[in-house]
Tab-separated table of C-alpha atoms in Angstrom:
chain	number	residue	atom	x	y	z
Z	551	ASP	CA	101.371	72.020	109.966
Z	552	ALA	CA	98.476	73.924	110.926
Z	553	GLY	CA	98.093	77.161	108.745
Z	554	VAL	CA	96.975	80.629	110.253
Z	555	THR	CA	94.618	80.754	113.365
Z	556	GLN	CA	91.948	83.171	113.652
Z	557	SER	CA	89.648	82.641	116.178
Z	558	PRO	CA	86.141	83.642	116.377
Z	559	THR	CA	85.164	83.303	112.760
Z	560	HIS	CA	81.919	85.571	113.175
Z	561	LEU	CA	81.348	87.737	115.850
Z	562	ILE	CA	78.151	90.627	116.447
Z	563	LYS	CA	78.387	93.833	117.215
Z	564	THR	CA	76.224	96.579	118.193
Z	565	ARG	CA	77.705	100.498	117.380
Z	566	GLY	CA	79.913	101.901	120.472
Z	567	GLN	CA	81.091	98.653	121.820
Z	568	HIS	CA	84.803	96.991	121.325
Z	569	VAL	CA	86.090	94.011	119.115
Z	570	THR	CA	89.036	91.465	119.827
Z	571	LEU	CA	90.341	89.703	117.590
Z	572	ARG	CA	93.236	86.819	117.884
Z	573	CYS	CA	95.467	85.479	115.163
Z	574	SER	CA	98.193	82.356	115.505
Z	575	PRO	CA	101.014	82.684	112.812
Z	576	ILE	CA	102.016	79.620	111.371
Z	577	SER	CA	104.563	77.410	113.510
Z	578	GLY	CA	108.019	80.190	112.804
Z	579	HIS	CA	105.759	82.602	111.400
Z	580	LYS	CA	107.231	85.728	113.575
Z	581	SER	CA	105.391	88.733	111.155
Z	582	VAL	CA	101.861	89.517	111.395
Z	583	SER	CA	99.930	91.197	109.311
Z	584	TRP	CA	96.230	92.395	108.947
Z	585	TYR	CA	93.877	93.011	106.750
Z	586	GLN	CA	90.501	94.494	106.409
Z	587	GLN	CA	88.284	92.719	103.651
Z	588	VAL	CA	84.961	94.420	102.533
Z	589	LEU	CA	82.225	92.908	100.764
Z	590	GLY	CA	83.515	92.966	97.136
Z	591	GLN	CA	86.102	94.756	97.687
Z	592	GLY	CA	89.873	93.431	98.375
Z	593	PRO	CA	91.903	93.476	101.877
Z	594	GLN	CA	92.760	96.255	102.532
Z	595	PHE	CA	96.266	97.156	104.911
Z	596	ILE	CA	95.750	98.020	108.668
Z	597	PHE	CA	98.901	96.745	110.529
Z	598	GLN	CA	102.109	94.950	110.103
Z	599	TYR	CA	103.855	94.058	113.329
Z	600	TYR	CA	106.884	91.820	113.642
Z	601	GLU	CA	108.960	90.785	116.673
Z	602	LYS	CA	106.088	91.978	118.593
Z	603	GLU	CA	107.034	95.630	116.822
Z	604	GLU	CA	104.594	97.388	114.408
Z	605	ARG	CA	106.632	97.522	111.588
Z	606	GLY	CA	103.354	99.387	109.000
Z	607	ARG	CA	100.343	101.112	109.402
Z	608	GLY	CA	97.653	100.870	107.294
Z	609	ASN	CA	95.076	104.171	106.667
Z	610	PHE	CA	92.887	103.248	109.325
Z	611	PRO	CA	92.124	105.355	112.512
Z	612	ASP	CA	93.039	105.326	115.327
Z	613	ARG	CA	90.597	103.320	117.226
Z	614	PHE	CA	91.965	100.085	115.659
Z	615	SER	CA	95.272	98.992	117.687
Z	616	ALA	CA	97.098	95.708	117.631
Z	617	ARG	CA	99.999	93.843	120.045
Z	618	GLN	CA	102.392	90.786	118.750
Z	619	PHE	CA	102.758	88.756	121.705
Z	620	PRO	CA	106.559	86.913	122.672
Z	621	ASN	CA	104.714	83.697	120.858
Z	622	TYR	CA	104.246	85.909	118.046
Z	623	SER	CA	100.041	85.672	118.308
Z	624	SER	CA	99.008	89.115	117.056
Z	625	GLU	CA	94.964	90.973	118.623
Z	626	LEU	CA	93.630	93.562	116.583
Z	627	ASN	CA	91.580	95.803	118.950
Z	628	VAL	CA	88.758	97.961	117.658
Z	629	ASN	CA	86.757	100.184	119.677
Z	630	ALA	CA	84.182	102.185	118.822
Z	631	LEU	CA	82.204	100.337	116.889
Z	632	LEU	CA	80.992	101.940	113.418
Z	633	LEU	CA	78.075	99.614	111.277
Z	634	GLY	CA	81.990	100.722	108.272
Z	635	ASP	CA	83.193	98.340	110.361
Z	636	SER	CA	81.645	95.620	108.478
Z	637	ALA	CA	83.462	93.050	107.138
Z	638	LEU	CA	85.980	90.024	107.213
Z	639	TYR	CA	89.136	90.567	109.078
Z	640	LEU	CA	91.482	88.266	107.703
Z	641	CYS	CA	95.247	87.624	109.168
Z	642	ALA	CA	98.402	86.827	107.555
Z	643	SER	CA	101.844	85.501	108.572
Z	644	SER	CA	105.281	85.593	107.188
Z	645	VAL	CA	108.482	84.452	107.609
Z	646	ARG	CA	109.539	88.374	108.072
Z	647	ALA	CA	109.114	89.559	104.629
Z	648	GLY	CA	108.196	86.919	102.807
Z	649	ILE	CA	105.405	85.317	101.673
Z	650	GLN	CA	102.252	85.725	103.217
Z	651	TYR	CA	99.384	83.286	104.341
Z	652	PHE	CA	96.155	84.084	105.725
Z	653	GLY	CA	94.018	82.863	107.668
Z	654	ALA	CA	90.422	82.167	107.402
Z	655	GLY	CA	88.930	85.419	108.737
Z	656	THR	CA	86.541	86.547	111.261
Z	657	ARG	CA	83.308	88.067	110.149
Z	658	LEU	CA	82.865	90.653	112.036
Z	659	SER	CA	78.990	91.900	112.075
Z	660	VAL	CA	78.207	95.652	113.573
Z	661	LEU	CA	74.139	96.923	114.061
S	718	GLY	CA	101.439	105.205	98.314
S	719	GLU	CA	100.781	102.342	96.089
S	720	ASN	CA	98.021	101.955	93.681
S	721	VAL	CA	96.640	98.774	92.028
S	722	GLU	CA	93.548	98.800	89.773
S	723	GLN	CA	92.488	95.857	88.446
S	724	HIS	CA	90.680	94.516	85.256
S	725	PRO	CA	88.016	93.137	84.467
S	726	SER	CA	86.380	92.407	87.400
S	727	THR	CA	83.676	89.433	86.205
S	728	LEU	CA	84.829	86.862	83.932
S	729	SER	CA	83.123	84.369	82.119
S	730	VAL	CA	84.032	81.621	80.118
S	731	GLN	CA	83.926	78.158	78.578
S	732	GLU	CA	85.564	74.860	80.195
S	733	GLY	CA	88.767	74.646	77.935
S	734	ASP	CA	89.343	78.701	77.456
S	735	SER	CA	91.698	80.403	77.978
S	736	ALA	CA	90.921	83.489	81.296
S	737	VAL	CA	93.465	86.684	81.201
S	738	ILE	CA	93.147	88.808	84.686
S	739	LYS	CA	94.915	92.442	84.042
S	740	CYS	CA	96.168	94.327	87.293
S	741	THR	CA	98.810	97.806	86.965
S	742	TYR	CA	100.637	99.268	89.569
S	743	SER	CA	101.484	102.744	90.053
S	744	ASP	CA	104.559	102.361	92.595
S	745	SER	CA	107.593	101.689	89.530
S	746	ALA	CA	109.205	100.826	93.446
S	747	SER	CA	107.081	98.100	93.801
S	748	ASN	CA	108.460	94.644	93.618
S	749	TYR	CA	106.638	91.439	94.623
S	750	PHE	CA	103.293	90.681	93.082
S	751	PRO	CA	100.875	88.053	94.528
S	752	TRP	CA	98.232	86.541	92.130
S	753	TYR	CA	95.793	85.335	95.335
S	754	LYS	CA	92.332	83.077	94.643
S	755	GLN	CA	89.751	83.418	97.187
S	756	GLU	CA	86.896	80.228	96.893
S	757	LEU	CA	83.443	82.067	98.001
S	758	GLY	CA	83.826	81.738	102.310
S	759	LYS	CA	87.121	80.813	102.002
S	760	ARG	CA	90.502	82.523	102.676
S	761	PRO	CA	92.636	83.931	100.316
S	762	GLN	CA	95.782	81.168	98.785
S	763	LEU	CA	98.829	82.348	97.066
S	764	ILE	CA	97.975	80.561	93.641
S	765	ILE	CA	101.698	82.154	91.923
S	766	ASP	CA	104.086	85.484	92.170
S	767	ILE	CA	106.010	87.376	89.898
S	768	ARG	CA	109.108	89.644	91.471
S	769	SER	CA	110.483	92.361	89.122
S	770	ASN	CA	113.455	90.837	88.050
S	771	VAL	CA	111.974	88.438	86.233
S	772	GLY	CA	109.067	89.181	82.905
S	773	GLU	CA	107.233	85.494	83.515
S	774	LYS	CA	107.375	82.393	85.639
S	775	LYS	CA	104.423	79.563	84.742
S	776	ASP	CA	103.296	77.285	86.795
S	777	GLN	CA	101.512	74.360	85.267
S	778	ARG	CA	98.452	75.991	83.627
S	779	ILE	CA	98.876	79.069	85.582
S	780	ALA	CA	101.190	82.157	84.676
S	781	VAL	CA	101.399	85.700	85.065
S	782	THR	CA	103.772	88.241	83.190
S	783	LEU	CA	105.538	91.776	84.716
S	784	ASN	CA	105.684	95.002	82.051
S	785	LYS	CA	107.978	96.656	84.613
S	786	THR	CA	108.213	99.543	82.197
S	787	ALA	CA	104.390	99.750	81.840
S	788	LYS	CA	103.319	98.682	85.378
S	789	HIS	CA	101.848	96.369	84.522
S	790	PHE	CA	101.080	92.377	85.862
S	791	SER	CA	98.725	90.489	84.163
S	792	LEU	CA	97.432	86.047	85.353
S	793	HIS	CA	96.763	83.248	82.448
S	794	ILE	CA	95.016	80.273	83.063
S	795	THR	CA	94.850	78.200	80.145
S	796	GLU	CA	92.686	75.384	79.923
S	797	THR	CA	90.060	76.539	82.530
S	798	GLN	CA	88.177	73.671	84.319
S	799	PRO	CA	85.196	74.436	86.593
S	800	GLU	CA	87.030	74.286	89.663
S	801	ASP	CA	89.020	77.646	88.882
S	802	SER	CA	85.683	79.209	89.321
S	803	ALA	CA	86.845	82.207	92.355
S	804	VAL	CA	87.460	85.285	92.852
S	805	TYR	CA	91.233	86.428	91.713
S	806	PHE	CA	92.827	88.879	92.912
S	807	CYS	CA	95.754	90.358	92.262
S	808	ALA	CA	98.692	92.607	94.464
S	809	ALA	CA	101.931	94.874	94.756
S	810	SER	CA	104.519	95.292	97.615
S	811	MET	CA	108.048	96.618	98.286
S	812	SER	CA	111.119	95.082	98.817
S	813	GLY	CA	111.821	94.907	102.233
S	814	THR	CA	107.894	95.894	103.994
S	815	ALA	CA	105.813	92.534	101.317
S	816	SER	CA	103.740	92.104	103.712
S	817	LYS	CA	101.988	95.797	102.867
S	818	LEU	CA	100.447	94.424	99.923
S	819	THR	CA	98.053	96.850	98.576
S	820	PHE	CA	95.608	94.630	96.336
S	821	GLY	CA	93.042	95.255	93.454
S	822	THR	CA	89.620	95.164	93.299
S	823	GLY	CA	89.402	91.595	92.657
S	824	THR	CA	87.738	89.135	89.083
S	825	ARG	CA	84.642	87.357	89.752
S	826	LEU	CA	86.132	83.867	87.182
S	827	GLN	CA	83.067	81.548	86.513
S	828	VAL	CA	83.718	78.702	84.458
S	829	THR	CA	81.137	76.992	82.408
S	830	LEU	CA	80.530	73.577	81.504
């Protein structure tokens, strides 16, 4: 079985641009969560989606948004990028509120 | 909200020795505590987890203990090997919202020969 897949693996953007990150969960997993991991720190929770509905939101500005599609894949969108948005963005999938399995992440660099 | 503190930030042990990483949490409602291992440039991988109705759980060389009263939990690795070298993260969450994990700041474990 394929694990959680994320695309792209790396991304370079400039300040003010927007970015879309994509995640495909493990087959059968209906819950997707997004985390931001700044270098040297633990992952910080951004969003959780289950059955296409937002079920949780972390302490991130409105520039961050996400959605989940009927096939349970998900997109994370970040508008008006700031230098501080540079991080590894991790997606995790689970069976509802079960064990979370992480993807390899998208490394975003904002210049 | 939940706050998880993790110590030490770095830990160096000799091969064959034991390693202990400790975490404390603030929200008494938290009842699920996973540990993740993250090797350089790779995804976090779950290595062991424990729920609040259990005080200890063991899986081969890895064990986790939980003290609900004191609100702390620990990871124990025995007979360490070079491949145990990685960053380890503890996390906490509440039942029903197990997808919202609050992570500690990580411990960089170095196992030397």
